[in-house]
């Protein structure tokens, strides 16, 4: 990385899912990225999860900007623009925005990554144990250990000096002399224009909540440990077991206190929510936002492992506020044997003989009762990441009372220090989709801050193919060179010399020789020299997987003047040595077969000339954004700042969308010392910026009529003032927003004293001391009629979930609880003597919003719960048998209102005389059905746009189509802005290559043989085959073709051919394999 | 002479908890600790004052702190867990609540110096003395004595008052003491549970229920005895195993109900140190002598 790149470089602290996503997006746009992580291998908390809600799959590769992709850990390792700094810490930052100097301390690993080949001989001889990173002493590892993860990056072993006794056995055992027990930490100074903080979170240390007996009682696990237990990657290999039983997979586990365990699989499992969340006593007053859902997922996984399992979940409020969360958690609650109970255990004991866990909890009759479980799982919350306190102080980044970064409500990625940005759980605890979206948004902010990176020539980009002067080998007789890598002795067992001797006898083989370490610089030089010397025109390298050192061997080919497709890799390690060493198979004959097949295939290869390497299809660097609200404007501005012109299409006559109706924020939206910005002031500023930006063409009162073309080269018809205009663009961001739902019950529209929360907010804004300019005419009118919320009002009653979370609108609208609490606090502020009652089902003030819920209770706002009939059993008298007693009843009492409800805890009826009834009715998507049809994309069951993957691709509707804001799902303003910035980044990254280069293995069509049957069109998973009705040929769209070859397989006439995988090649290889 | 401590015995060490008092005195002598009893001390107010008047509840122990200041020693050793809790609470109130301090200084006629540190006697033994010193005096190891340590509510909680000289939820110092005396500390999970405190008189049904849980827990864990540092816990566990009456809800006597003796930790120390102590063992309501006799310890 050149020094003059420094001011464009981005230093990312934390290589978890947020850091990797942001890093990949920035790298794709051409920014040099340093990715620092304190762990020995990158990946963060993500490695733990091989199942994520709601698909119960991983799919993390989908979040990457260019598809298809490997796992992001591998992609980060492979990317030219990303330098990984694992096992390192940022210790001190000097300089200023645009020119930071960052002091990075590389911790001593004691194993040289250049030499370590991951053989594990050291671990075999190491006599000392250390606890597993995620599973603790349940599954100890050696003091010298391989970082956790199936394919850790880097895959270098590391010594934990806390447990190492420096006995030196590993040093003796290491065949490559990679271990140095005297290795010292090393410091390095890096220059960067911006710093992005994505250090994630630390799981709350459940030992602080001593009453649960974590690490004292054997069978009390943290959610992390349970996650590993139900995961195939965990030590118990997705089997439920009690740690006290010394499960066979818990090798080396010794019971800490002896006892007489009786081995039996757990049958009764309890989960406790909010361990280290919503708990001021242990310094964690915030809600961790993700635990309700991850617990539900773990319950589902546990039930899958053992359908007979009895599961009890103890909770305070179920906060299923995310997209599709409500439906998921209802599904889990409906599983047989699963009981959700609104109660928190008061104490936990352990039976010393049976090691059962005894939980004391209020029973259905209100009395304390003891319940016995085999396992108790603590749903630990998100604590601030370790070490960030000091770093934040050093960098003058303000942290909030909980130890997380304070960010600007209107620019969610910005911290109090210019040039330092934040994303992910360190900004506020959050789940994966929000993190992925926010990381992309933060990357956009960083890119906007740094200005354009040096543009990449798509043909010169390191991840793409480079055009070299390649030798034309078409007319040459095949001369195949076979290089068998000994992989530092690891492949000795295949009988390298036998394989070579046999290979030499194959027709077409000009050279066969062994290389000690093919991937090393020496090895590669030897191969290149041999190619040139022997005039080879086909090369077989037999050694490790082709996923390793791909770039290096391609480089060798190009340097030697050969098309890299003339190289075949044979994997003797994973396909021969690893699987067959222990079962007595004949390794040599299998190795011979594989090498022979590769030779036969290569020898018959032709057709490389059908299309020249590096065909480009230019992408249109222009975007259309539909919707001029918070999401649309933010996305448009962000795209413009990334150098992409935008057509912003707004249905209405005015910009601003729902933002026009927000008059005050729930909590401080900026750091200390900064002047608070009024929401309407912030909106006015944003509108101004949009109007003044000459890269944004504004279409007001306009509509997107039609979307034509292909991803990267769309043509949209925009109708404006009765005219239709066609715009050519590469990407589309859908930000059409939502609208408030209209209540249909509780006398709304029939009684003047029944209003919505929005109306109340307008009235408060109008009548408050801080009189506010009401933006819209509608708001001004609304504010002047109806009941003044302050004058002559004694009691205000608010009802939550009006029409929400019940048939008809089954989802949670996410913002209503906070809005009600915000308005309740405002009422109390304006008139402290006012009685304010909030009738709720669950209070979902997630994240740091929990603080205002607390503040409202402290201010005397009374929260009363109601339950719908048939709701999950909670520990209440009213809910016995039938579930809840139902919704509140509202009756008109002349000019006033009477509200009655059955309070579930006491079972008694509460009667309230209300002067004002305020309804929280939720959010609906607006006008999406037509648009979805025009875009040929799906809506989810709740009527919002369905993203491609709910967790990993939350901003993509399809290739070149992105979504943000209320059109995606209900959300807060700052979340909408972050998401819109993320969508803009996704769009920019999609256009980043400027042109799509066809894959080396792309298909081509022999027009004469094509019978226009269309099977290839159906088969293509990337929509890359198109029927051309003029020529009557099924063509290839090279912007979409990924070179997978599926169409070549289904083509009945063999009209479709895949470069480097021709039929005759494959037949020749198969023939050779059958010999 | 060894280290000096100001000493607050509290009422019970002279009355219902006389075995605690006698054993404490003997053990301190044996360990060479000089306990200087504070002059003219009064009741700490533990069991009843809080239900009458909050100020009185803090004022009673505050007066004792005022008296302790006169002794001139920084560490104030308090054997009884309840007394300790009250004096520690009063000290926190005096330190942190200016108005309360001013009021107390006025009423009691003293100037709060914040120098005297109320400490549990168990804390003093466990943290001021080395294991070697504690073990050195053992002449009669309590071999075979399986005991659970019962810390109760007040000895190490809340940490705001006690300052975490042991883990507030899973304390270990008394277990360590049992092991040092040659006994077997049996792990269990009821060590900080409530015995019912002063409810023993007006709601003995509650206390009987709580004590039953404790004794069952101890037995399930494999213990034959319990150890405590609190006269209230002693009174309840010792008394309510035997005298279960006064209950508004008549309880059926449990079949084969076996009582379990409970000791003050100082009693076990006195036993292990071979001090002339046997005569007060008869004060226990659940007679520990059969158990000790069976183990050849008394």
PDB file of C-alpha atoms in Angstrom, chain B residues 30-222:
ATOM      1  CA  UNK B  30      -5.568 -18.068  71.247  1.00  0.00           C
ATOM      2  CA  UNK B  31      -4.764 -16.125  68.084  1.00  0.00           C
ATOM      3  CA  UNK B  32      -3.272 -13.274  70.058  1.00  0.00           C
ATOM      4  CA  UNK B  33      -5.805 -10.693  68.936  1.00  0.00           C
ATOM      5  CA  UNK B  34      -6.647  -8.060  71.513  1.00  0.00           C
ATOM      6  CA  UNK B  35     -10.295  -7.057  71.389  1.00  0.00           C
ATOM      7  CA  UNK B  36     -10.883  -3.691  73.079  1.00  0.00           C
ATOM      8  CA  UNK B  37     -14.560  -3.509  73.902  1.00  0.00           C
ATOM      9  CA  UNK B  38     -15.956  -0.079  73.089  1.00  0.00           C
ATOM     10  CA  UNK B  39     -17.212   1.793  76.158  1.00  0.00           C
ATOM     11  CA  UNK B  40     -20.878   2.196  76.971  1.00  0.00           C
ATOM     12  CA  UNK B  41     -22.143   0.564  73.768  1.00  0.00           C
ATOM     13  CA  UNK B  42     -25.836   0.170  73.121  1.00  0.00           C
ATOM     14  CA  UNK B  43     -28.131  -2.046  71.086  1.00  0.00           C
ATOM     15  CA  UNK B  44     -27.531  -1.756  67.343  1.00  0.00           C
ATOM     16  CA  UNK B  45     -31.260  -1.792  66.637  1.00  0.00           C
ATOM     17  CA  UNK B  46     -31.032  -4.638  64.219  1.00  0.00           C
ATOM     18  CA  UNK B  47     -34.124  -6.700  64.638  1.00  0.00           C
ATOM     19  CA  UNK B  48     -36.832  -4.155  65.347  1.00  0.00           C
ATOM     20  CA  UNK B  49     -35.794  -0.527  65.090  1.00  0.00           C
ATOM     21  CA  UNK B  50     -36.237  -0.317  61.333  1.00  0.00           C
ATOM     22  CA  UNK B  51     -39.906  -1.067  61.561  1.00  0.00           C
ATOM     23  CA  UNK B  52     -40.363   1.804  64.008  1.00  0.00           C
ATOM     24  CA  UNK B  53     -38.307   4.684  62.736  1.00  0.00           C
ATOM     25  CA  UNK B  54     -35.711   5.021  60.004  1.00  0.00           C
ATOM     26  CA  UNK B  55     -33.652   7.668  61.795  1.00  0.00           C
ATOM     27  CA  UNK B  56     -33.573   5.649  64.992  1.00  0.00           C
ATOM     28  CA  UNK B  57     -32.574   2.648  62.910  1.00  0.00           C
ATOM     29  CA  UNK B  58     -29.417   4.489  61.855  1.00  0.00           C
ATOM     30  CA  UNK B  59     -28.963   6.568  64.993  1.00  0.00           C
ATOM     31  CA  UNK B  60     -28.525   3.557  67.301  1.00  0.00           C
ATOM     32  CA  UNK B  61     -25.561   2.139  65.395  1.00  0.00           C
ATOM     33  CA  UNK B  62     -24.247   5.671  64.759  1.00  0.00           C
ATOM     34  CA  UNK B  63     -23.926   6.148  68.506  1.00  0.00           C
ATOM     35  CA  UNK B  64     -21.876   2.994  68.684  1.00  0.00           C
ATOM     36  CA  UNK B  65     -19.595   4.311  65.952  1.00  0.00           C
ATOM     37  CA  UNK B  66     -19.220   7.526  67.935  1.00  0.00           C
ATOM     38  CA  UNK B  67     -18.215   5.469  70.960  1.00  0.00           C
ATOM     39  CA  UNK B  68     -15.875   3.338  68.867  1.00  0.00           C
ATOM     40  CA  UNK B  69     -14.058   6.455  67.714  1.00  0.00           C
ATOM     41  CA  UNK B  70     -13.086   7.045  71.332  1.00  0.00           C
ATOM     42  CA  UNK B  71     -11.208   3.750  71.451  1.00  0.00           C
ATOM     43  CA  UNK B  72      -8.665   5.085  69.002  1.00  0.00           C
ATOM     44  CA  UNK B  73      -8.446   1.959  66.846  1.00  0.00           C
ATOM     45  CA  UNK B  74      -9.351   1.965  63.165  1.00  0.00           C
ATOM     46  CA  UNK B  75     -10.765  -1.522  62.821  1.00  0.00           C
ATOM     47  CA  UNK B  76     -13.956  -2.279  64.674  1.00  0.00           C
ATOM     48  CA  UNK B  77     -14.515  -6.028  64.862  1.00  0.00           C
ATOM     49  CA  UNK B  78     -18.131  -7.152  65.139  1.00  0.00           C
ATOM     50  CA  UNK B  79     -18.951 -10.849  65.492  1.00  0.00           C
ATOM     51  CA  UNK B  80     -22.726 -10.651  64.957  1.00  0.00           C
ATOM     52  CA  UNK B  81     -23.711 -10.333  61.282  1.00  0.00           C
ATOM     53  CA  UNK B  82     -26.772  -8.228  62.071  1.00  0.00           C
ATOM     54  CA  UNK B  83     -24.840  -5.805  64.288  1.00  0.00           C
ATOM     55  CA  UNK B  84     -22.137  -5.615  61.632  1.00  0.00           C
ATOM     56  CA  UNK B  85     -24.653  -4.827  58.932  1.00  0.00           C
ATOM     57  CA  UNK B  86     -26.222  -2.049  61.017  1.00  0.00           C
ATOM     58  CA  UNK B  87     -22.952  -0.412  61.939  1.00  0.00           C
ATOM     59  CA  UNK B  88     -21.703  -0.633  58.360  1.00  0.00           C
ATOM     60  CA  UNK B  89     -24.957   0.918  57.113  1.00  0.00           C
ATOM     61  CA  UNK B  90     -24.701   3.725  59.645  1.00  0.00           C
ATOM     62  CA  UNK B  91     -21.110   4.346  58.617  1.00  0.00           C
ATOM     63  CA  UNK B  92     -22.144   4.639  54.954  1.00  0.00           C
ATOM     64  CA  UNK B  93     -24.974   7.007  55.922  1.00  0.00           C
ATOM     65  CA  UNK B  94     -22.641   9.145  58.028  1.00  0.00           C
ATOM     66  CA  UNK B  95     -20.114   9.258  55.225  1.00  0.00           C
ATOM     67  CA  UNK B  96     -22.460   9.955  52.347  1.00  0.00           C
ATOM     68  CA  UNK B  97     -25.440  11.789  53.805  1.00  0.00           C
ATOM     69  CA  UNK B  98     -24.331  15.218  55.003  1.00  0.00           C
ATOM     70  CA  UNK B  99     -27.640  16.099  56.597  1.00  0.00           C
ATOM     71  CA  UNK B 100     -27.760  12.865  58.557  1.00  0.00           C
ATOM     72  CA  UNK B 101     -24.168  13.313  59.660  1.00  0.00           C
ATOM     73  CA  UNK B 102     -24.864  16.861  60.859  1.00  0.00           C
ATOM     74  CA  UNK B 103     -27.926  15.661  62.749  1.00  0.00           C
ATOM     75  CA  UNK B 104     -26.045  12.788  64.384  1.00  0.00           C
ATOM     76  CA  UNK B 105     -23.064  14.911  65.259  1.00  0.00           C
ATOM     77  CA  UNK B 106     -25.428  17.355  66.915  1.00  0.00           C
ATOM     78  CA  UNK B 107     -27.499  14.776  68.780  1.00  0.00           C
ATOM     79  CA  UNK B 108     -24.624  12.529  69.814  1.00  0.00           C
ATOM     80  CA  UNK B 109     -22.144  15.327  70.411  1.00  0.00           C
ATOM     81  CA  UNK B 110     -19.265  13.931  68.386  1.00  0.00           C
ATOM     82  CA  UNK B 111     -17.387  14.752  65.240  1.00  0.00           C
ATOM     83  CA  UNK B 112     -17.503  11.985  62.606  1.00  0.00           C
ATOM     84  CA  UNK B 113     -13.981  11.200  61.471  1.00  0.00           C
ATOM     85  CA  UNK B 114     -14.703   8.334  59.092  1.00  0.00           C
ATOM     86  CA  UNK B 115     -11.697   6.526  60.443  1.00  0.00           C
ATOM     87  CA  UNK B 116     -13.343   3.602  62.165  1.00  0.00           C
ATOM     88  CA  UNK B 117     -14.067   0.756  59.797  1.00  0.00           C
ATOM     89  CA  UNK B 118     -16.768  -1.656  60.944  1.00  0.00           C
ATOM     90  CA  UNK B 119     -15.667  -5.160  60.081  1.00  0.00           C
ATOM     91  CA  UNK B 120     -17.119  -8.580  60.497  1.00  0.00           C
ATOM     92  CA  UNK B 121     -15.118 -10.844  62.772  1.00  0.00           C
ATOM     93  CA  UNK B 122     -15.097 -13.424  59.983  1.00  0.00           C
ATOM     94  CA  UNK B 123     -13.571 -10.796  57.676  1.00  0.00           C
ATOM     95  CA  UNK B 124     -10.900 -10.078  60.306  1.00  0.00           C
ATOM     96  CA  UNK B 125     -10.011 -13.754  60.663  1.00  0.00           C
ATOM     97  CA  UNK B 126     -10.164 -14.557  56.969  1.00  0.00           C
ATOM     98  CA  UNK B 127      -8.388 -11.519  55.599  1.00  0.00           C
ATOM     99  CA  UNK B 128      -6.065 -10.230  58.328  1.00  0.00           C
ATOM    100  CA  UNK B 129      -4.628 -13.562  59.382  1.00  0.00           C
ATOM    101  CA  UNK B 130      -2.707 -15.958  57.205  1.00  0.00           C
ATOM    102  CA  UNK B 131      -3.766 -19.527  56.723  1.00  0.00           C
ATOM    103  CA  UNK B 132      -0.585 -20.600  58.471  1.00  0.00           C
ATOM    104  CA  UNK B 133      -1.495 -18.634  61.591  1.00  0.00           C
ATOM    105  CA  UNK B 134      -5.026 -19.972  61.635  1.00  0.00           C
ATOM    106  CA  UNK B 135      -3.871 -23.531  61.073  1.00  0.00           C
ATOM    107  CA  UNK B 136      -1.029 -23.371  63.554  1.00  0.00           C
ATOM    108  CA  UNK B 137      -3.318 -23.455  66.559  1.00  0.00           C
ATOM    109  CA  UNK B 138      -5.248 -26.513  65.393  1.00  0.00           C
ATOM    110  CA  UNK B 139      -4.666 -29.378  67.815  1.00  0.00           C
ATOM    111  CA  UNK B 140      -7.917 -31.197  67.313  1.00  0.00           C
ATOM    112  CA  UNK B 141      -8.673 -31.245  63.565  1.00  0.00           C
ATOM    113  CA  UNK B 142     -12.373 -31.584  62.859  1.00  0.00           C
ATOM    114  CA  UNK B 143     -11.833 -34.689  60.807  1.00  0.00           C
ATOM    115  CA  UNK B 144     -15.019 -36.044  59.309  1.00  0.00           C
ATOM    116  CA  UNK B 145     -17.136 -33.030  60.110  1.00  0.00           C
ATOM    117  CA  UNK B 146     -19.124 -32.296  56.970  1.00  0.00           C
ATOM    118  CA  UNK B 147     -20.513 -28.808  57.247  1.00  0.00           C
ATOM    119  CA  UNK B 148     -22.183 -26.302  54.968  1.00  0.00           C
ATOM    120  CA  UNK B 149     -21.402 -22.652  55.563  1.00  0.00           C
ATOM    121  CA  UNK B 150     -24.470 -20.552  56.104  1.00  0.00           C
ATOM    122  CA  UNK B 151     -23.662 -16.884  55.606  1.00  0.00           C
ATOM    123  CA  UNK B 152     -27.191 -15.536  55.645  1.00  0.00           C
ATOM    124  CA  UNK B 153     -28.409 -12.235  54.296  1.00  0.00           C
ATOM    125  CA  UNK B 154     -26.377  -9.662  56.138  1.00  0.00           C
ATOM    126  CA  UNK B 155     -22.812 -10.843  56.492  1.00  0.00           C
ATOM    127  CA  UNK B 156     -21.596  -9.871  53.034  1.00  0.00           C
ATOM    128  CA  UNK B 157     -24.597  -8.095  51.549  1.00  0.00           C
ATOM    129  CA  UNK B 158     -25.404  -5.564  50.353  1.00  0.00           C
ATOM    130  CA  UNK B 159     -21.945  -4.825  48.946  1.00  0.00           C
ATOM    131  CA  UNK B 160     -22.687  -1.133  49.288  1.00  0.00           C
ATOM    132  CA  UNK B 161     -22.307  -1.587  53.051  1.00  0.00           C
ATOM    133  CA  UNK B 162     -19.941  -4.495  53.266  1.00  0.00           C
ATOM    134  CA  UNK B 163     -17.481  -3.583  50.529  1.00  0.00           C
ATOM    135  CA  UNK B 164     -17.037  -7.025  48.977  1.00  0.00           C
ATOM    136  CA  UNK B 165     -14.586  -8.635  51.332  1.00  0.00           C
ATOM    137  CA  UNK B 166     -16.103 -11.844  49.980  1.00  0.00           C
ATOM    138  CA  UNK B 167     -18.239 -12.678  46.955  1.00  0.00           C
ATOM    139  CA  UNK B 168     -21.697 -11.360  47.863  1.00  0.00           C
ATOM    140  CA  UNK B 169     -23.537 -14.207  46.151  1.00  0.00           C
ATOM    141  CA  UNK B 170     -21.129 -17.102  46.472  1.00  0.00           C
ATOM    142  CA  UNK B 171     -18.957 -16.379  49.523  1.00  0.00           C
ATOM    143  CA  UNK B 172     -16.138 -18.726  50.426  1.00  0.00           C
ATOM    144  CA  UNK B 173     -14.404 -17.386  53.535  1.00  0.00           C
ATOM    145  CA  UNK B 174     -16.322 -19.521  56.043  1.00  0.00           C
ATOM    146  CA  UNK B 175     -15.907 -22.624  53.858  1.00  0.00           C
ATOM    147  CA  UNK B 176     -12.173 -21.955  53.857  1.00  0.00           C
ATOM    148  CA  UNK B 177     -12.250 -21.636  57.648  1.00  0.00           C
ATOM    149  CA  UNK B 178     -13.985 -25.004  58.000  1.00  0.00           C
ATOM    150  CA  UNK B 179     -11.319 -26.602  55.808  1.00  0.00           C
ATOM    151  CA  UNK B 180      -8.537 -24.928  57.795  1.00  0.00           C
ATOM    152  CA  UNK B 181      -9.985 -26.400  60.971  1.00  0.00           C
ATOM    153  CA  UNK B 182      -9.705 -29.846  59.395  1.00  0.00           C
ATOM    154  CA  UNK B 183     -13.368 -30.232  58.561  1.00  0.00           C
ATOM    155  CA  UNK B 184     -14.958 -30.810  55.208  1.00  0.00           C
ATOM    156  CA  UNK B 185     -16.638 -27.759  53.707  1.00  0.00           C
ATOM    157  CA  UNK B 186     -19.590 -29.098  51.740  1.00  0.00           C
ATOM    158  CA  UNK B 187     -20.591 -26.936  48.769  1.00  0.00           C
ATOM    159  CA  UNK B 188     -24.263 -25.995  48.565  1.00  0.00           C
ATOM    160  CA  UNK B 189     -26.241 -23.184  47.050  1.00  0.00           C
ATOM    161  CA  UNK B 190     -28.251 -21.905  49.999  1.00  0.00           C
ATOM    162  CA  UNK B 191     -25.392 -20.106  51.703  1.00  0.00           C
ATOM    163  CA  UNK B 192     -26.853 -16.625  51.397  1.00  0.00           C
ATOM    164  CA  UNK B 193     -30.534 -17.480  51.641  1.00  0.00           C
ATOM    165  CA  UNK B 194     -32.754 -15.926  54.270  1.00  0.00           C
ATOM    166  CA  UNK B 195     -33.632 -17.645  57.536  1.00  0.00           C
ATOM    167  CA  UNK B 196     -36.587 -15.359  58.135  1.00  0.00           C
ATOM    168  CA  UNK B 197     -34.875 -13.081  60.640  1.00  0.00           C
ATOM    169  CA  UNK B 198     -37.077 -11.549  63.281  1.00  0.00           C
ATOM    170  CA  UNK B 199     -40.228 -12.933  61.692  1.00  0.00           C
ATOM    171  CA  UNK B 200     -39.569 -15.915  63.917  1.00  0.00           C
ATOM    172  CA  UNK B 201     -41.830 -14.427  66.572  1.00  0.00           C
ATOM    173  CA  UNK B 202     -44.769 -13.032  64.624  1.00  0.00           C
ATOM    174  CA  UNK B 203     -44.719 -15.367  61.593  1.00  0.00           C
ATOM    175  CA  UNK B 204     -43.032 -18.476  62.811  1.00  0.00           C
ATOM    176  CA  UNK B 205     -44.704 -20.415  59.964  1.00  0.00           C
ATOM    177  CA  UNK B 206     -42.600 -18.458  57.492  1.00  0.00           C
ATOM    178  CA  UNK B 207     -39.423 -19.071  59.452  1.00  0.00           C
ATOM    179  CA  UNK B 208     -40.159 -22.775  59.883  1.00  0.00           C
ATOM    180  CA  UNK B 209     -40.657 -23.009  56.107  1.00  0.00           C
ATOM    181  CA  UNK B 210     -37.400 -21.181  55.355  1.00  0.00           C
ATOM    182  CA  UNK B 211     -35.417 -23.132  57.920  1.00  0.00           C
ATOM    183  CA  UNK B 212     -36.761 -26.382  56.522  1.00  0.00           C
ATOM    184  CA  UNK B 213     -35.510 -25.387  53.087  1.00  0.00           C
ATOM    185  CA  UNK B 214     -32.093 -24.608  54.502  1.00  0.00           C
ATOM    186  CA  UNK B 215     -31.809 -27.847  56.413  1.00  0.00           C
ATOM    187  CA  UNK B 216     -33.093 -29.863  53.460  1.00  0.00           C
ATOM    188  CA  UNK B 217     -30.602 -28.112  51.208  1.00  0.00           C
ATOM    189  CA  UNK B 218     -27.778 -28.856  53.607  1.00  0.00           C
ATOM    190  CA  UNK B 219     -28.764 -32.495  53.894  1.00  0.00           C
ATOM    191  CA  UNK B 220     -29.166 -32.884  50.139  1.00  0.00           C
ATOM    192  CA  UNK B 221     -25.679 -31.506  49.741  1.00  0.00           C
ATOM    193  CA  UNK B 222     -24.395 -34.221  52.081  1.00  0.00           C
TER     194      UNK B 222
END
